[in-house]
Coordinates of C-alpha atoms in Angstrom, one line a residue:
X25 CA -16.3 -15.3 12.4
X26 CA -15.5 -13.6 15.7
X27 CA -12.0 -15.2 16.0
X28 CA -11.3 -14.0 12.3
X29 CA -12.1 -10.4 13.3
X30 CA -9.7 -10.8 16.3
X31 CA -7.0 -12.2 14.2
X32 CA -7.3 -9.3 11.7
X33 CA -7.3 -6.9 14.5
X34 CA -4.0 -8.3 15.9
X35 CA -2.6 -8.5 12.5
X36 CA -3.4 -4.9 11.7
X37 CA -1.9 -3.8 14.9
X38 CA 1.3 -5.6 14.3
X39 CA 1.7 -4.1 11.0
X40 CA 0.9 -0.6 12.3
X41 CA 3.6 -1.2 15.0
X42 CA 6.1 -2.3 12.7
X43 CA 5.5 0.7 10.6
X44 CA 5.5 3.1 13.5
X45 CA 8.6 1.7 14.8
X46 CA 10.3 2.7 11.7
X47 CA 9.5 6.3 12.1
X48 CA 12.2 7.0 14.6
X49 CA 14.7 5.3 12.4
X50 CA 13.8 7.2 9.5
X51 CA 13.9 10.4 11.4
X52 CA 17.5 9.6 12.3
X53 CA 18.3 8.9 8.6
X54 CA 16.6 12.1 7.6
X55 CA 18.6 14.0 10.3
X56 CA 22.0 12.6 9.0
X57 CA 21.0 13.4 5.5
X58 CA 19.9 17.0 6.5
X59 CA 23.1 17.4 8.5
X60 CA 25.3 16.9 5.5
X61 CA 23.3 19.2 3.5
X62 CA 23.6 21.9 6.3
X63 CA 27.3 21.4 6.4
X64 CA 27.7 22.1 2.6
X65 CA 25.3 25.0 2.6
X66 CA 27.1 26.6 5.7
X67 CA 30.3 26.4 3.9
X68 CA 28.8 28.2 0.8
X69 CA 27.4 30.9 3.1
X70 CA 30.8 31.2 4.9
X71 CA 32.3 31.9 1.5
X72 CA 29.5 34.6 1.0
X73 CA 30.5 36.0 4.4
X74 CA 34.2 36.2 3.5
X75 CA 33.3 37.9 0.2
X76 CA 31.3 40.3 2.2
X77 CA 34.0 40.9 4.8
X78 CA 36.6 41.4 1.9
X79 CA 34.5 44.2 0.5
X80 CA 33.5 46.0 3.7
X81 CA 29.9 44.8 4.1
X82 CA 28.7 44.1 7.6
X83 CA 26.7 41.2 6.8
X84 CA 25.9 38.9 3.8
X85 CA 22.4 40.1 3.7
X86 CA 23.7 43.7 3.0
X87 CA 25.9 42.5 0.4
X88 CA 23.1 40.7 -1.3
X89 CA 20.9 43.7 -1.0
X90 CA 23.7 45.9 -2.8
X91 CA 24.1 43.3 -5.4
X92 CA 20.4 43.1 -6.2
X93 CA 20.6 47.1 -7.0
X94 CA 23.1 46.4 -9.7
X95 CA 22.0 47.2 -13.2
X96 CA 23.5 43.9 -14.5
X97 CA 21.0 41.2 -14.9
X98 CA 23.7 38.6 -14.3
X99 CA 24.6 40.2 -10.9
X100 CA 21.0 40.5 -9.8
X101 CA 20.4 36.9 -10.6
X102 CA 23.5 35.9 -8.8
X103 CA 22.2 37.8 -5.8
X104 CA 19.0 36.1 -5.9
X105 CA 20.7 32.8 -5.9
X106 CA 22.8 33.9 -2.9
X107 CA 19.6 35.0 -1.1
X108 CA 18.0 31.5 -1.7
X109 CA 21.0 29.8 -0.3
X110 CA 20.9 32.0 2.7
X111 CA 17.1 31.3 3.2
X112 CA 17.7 27.5 2.5
X113 CA 20.4 27.5 5.1
X114 CA 18.1 28.9 7.8
X115 CA 15.2 26.4 6.8
X116 CA 17.6 23.5 6.9
X117 CA 18.9 24.6 10.3
X118 CA 15.5 24.9 11.7
X119 CA 14.7 21.4 10.2
X120 CA 17.7 20.0 11.8
X121 CA 16.8 21.4 15.1
X122 CA 13.4 19.8 15.0
X123 CA 14.9 16.4 14.0
X124 CA 17.6 16.6 16.7
X125 CA 15.7 17.8 19.7
X126 CA 11.9 17.8 18.6
X127 CA 9.6 15.2 20.0
X128 CA 8.3 12.2 17.9
X129 CA 5.2 13.9 16.5
X130 CA 7.0 17.0 15.5
X131 CA 9.8 15.0 13.7
X132 CA 7.0 12.9 11.9
X133 CA 5.2 16.0 11.0
X134 CA 8.3 17.6 9.7
X135 CA 9.5 14.7 7.6
X136 CA 5.9 13.9 6.1
X137 CA 5.3 17.5 5.0
X138 CA 4.5 17.5 1.3
X139 CA 6.9 20.4 0.5
X140 CA 9.7 18.0 1.8
X141 CA 8.6 14.8 0.0
X142 CA 11.5 15.0 -2.5
X143 CA 13.9 14.9 0.5
X144 CA 12.0 12.1 2.2
X145 CA 12.1 10.1 -1.1
X146 CA 15.9 10.6 -1.2
X147 CA 16.2 9.5 2.3
X148 CA 13.9 6.5 1.7
X149 CA 16.1 5.2 -1.1
X150 CA 18.8 4.6 1.4
X151 CA 16.6 3.5 4.3
X152 CA 16.7 0.0 5.5
X153 CA 14.1 -1.1 8.2
X154 CA 15.2 -1.8 11.8
X155 CA 14.0 -1.5 15.4
X156 CA 14.8 1.6 17.4
X157 CA 16.7 1.0 20.5
X158 CA 15.6 4.0 22.6
X159 CA 12.8 3.3 25.0
X160 CA 11.0 6.5 24.3
X161 CA 10.9 5.8 20.6
X162 CA 9.5 2.4 21.2
X163 CA 6.8 4.0 23.6
X164 CA 5.8 6.5 21.0
X165 CA 5.6 3.8 18.4
X166 CA 3.4 1.7 20.3
X167 CA 1.1 4.6 21.3
X168 CA 0.9 5.7 17.7
X169 CA 0.0 2.1 16.6
X170 CA -2.7 1.8 19.2
X171 CA -4.2 5.3 18.3
X172 CA -4.2 4.4 14.5
X173 CA -5.8 1.0 15.4
X174 CA -8.3 2.6 17.5
X175 CA -9.2 5.1 14.9
X176 CA -9.6 2.4 12.3
X177 CA -11.8 0.2 14.6
X178 CA -14.0 3.1 16.2
X179 CA -16.5 2.9 13.4
X180 CA -16.9 -0.9 13.8
X181 CA -17.4 -0.6 17.5
X182 CA -19.9 2.0 17.1
X183 CA -21.9 -0.2 14.7
X184 CA -21.5 -3.1 17.1
X185 CA -22.8 -0.9 19.9
X186 CA -25.7 0.3 17.9
X187 CA -26.8 -3.2 17.0
X188 CA -26.6 -4.3 20.6
X189 CA -28.9 -1.4 21.6
X190 CA -31.3 -2.3 18.9
X191 CA -31.2 -5.9 19.8
X192 CA -31.7 -5.2 23.5
X193 CA -34.6 -2.7 22.7
X194 CA -36.3 -5.2 20.3
X195 CA -35.9 -8.1 22.6
X196 CA -37.0 -6.3 25.8
X197 CA -40.8 -6.9 26.7
X198 CA -42.9 -3.8 26.5
X199 CA -45.2 -3.2 29.5
X200 CA -48.5 -1.6 28.7
X201 CA -50.5 0.0 31.4

């Protein structure tokens, strides 16, 4: 029975390691996807800036603020859409920064955040498993797999320890004086 538990432990660790090794590859795919999205959104915001410059506004934000004061509902709605696009660009650039220069855990946290699940799903549709070539990615993956494996087995180790203590306590002779 002990050999079966050892075999399951090794199998679980192998599966965890293979999954953990996919995270840096997924982060790279995610970064490439986000980069394309940032480029397209930057082009749109640049067009807004050209429009703001053409009509004498110092910034896109000032132009949007002015458009939001317009009495026409269509113009106000267009201003809201422009404001959302500018906000989205800032968020995308922030995410791209994390995926480009953030450490392994930051990248993982960013990708797995519930508010970005739709993007992760789109990236996952074009994802193909592979092994990362960067030593740091491999090291982070091994450490992550070890930590998850340890978290999974900690309750089992605690139960075994309690059983050993009980067995020692019950099998030790009690000396009465």
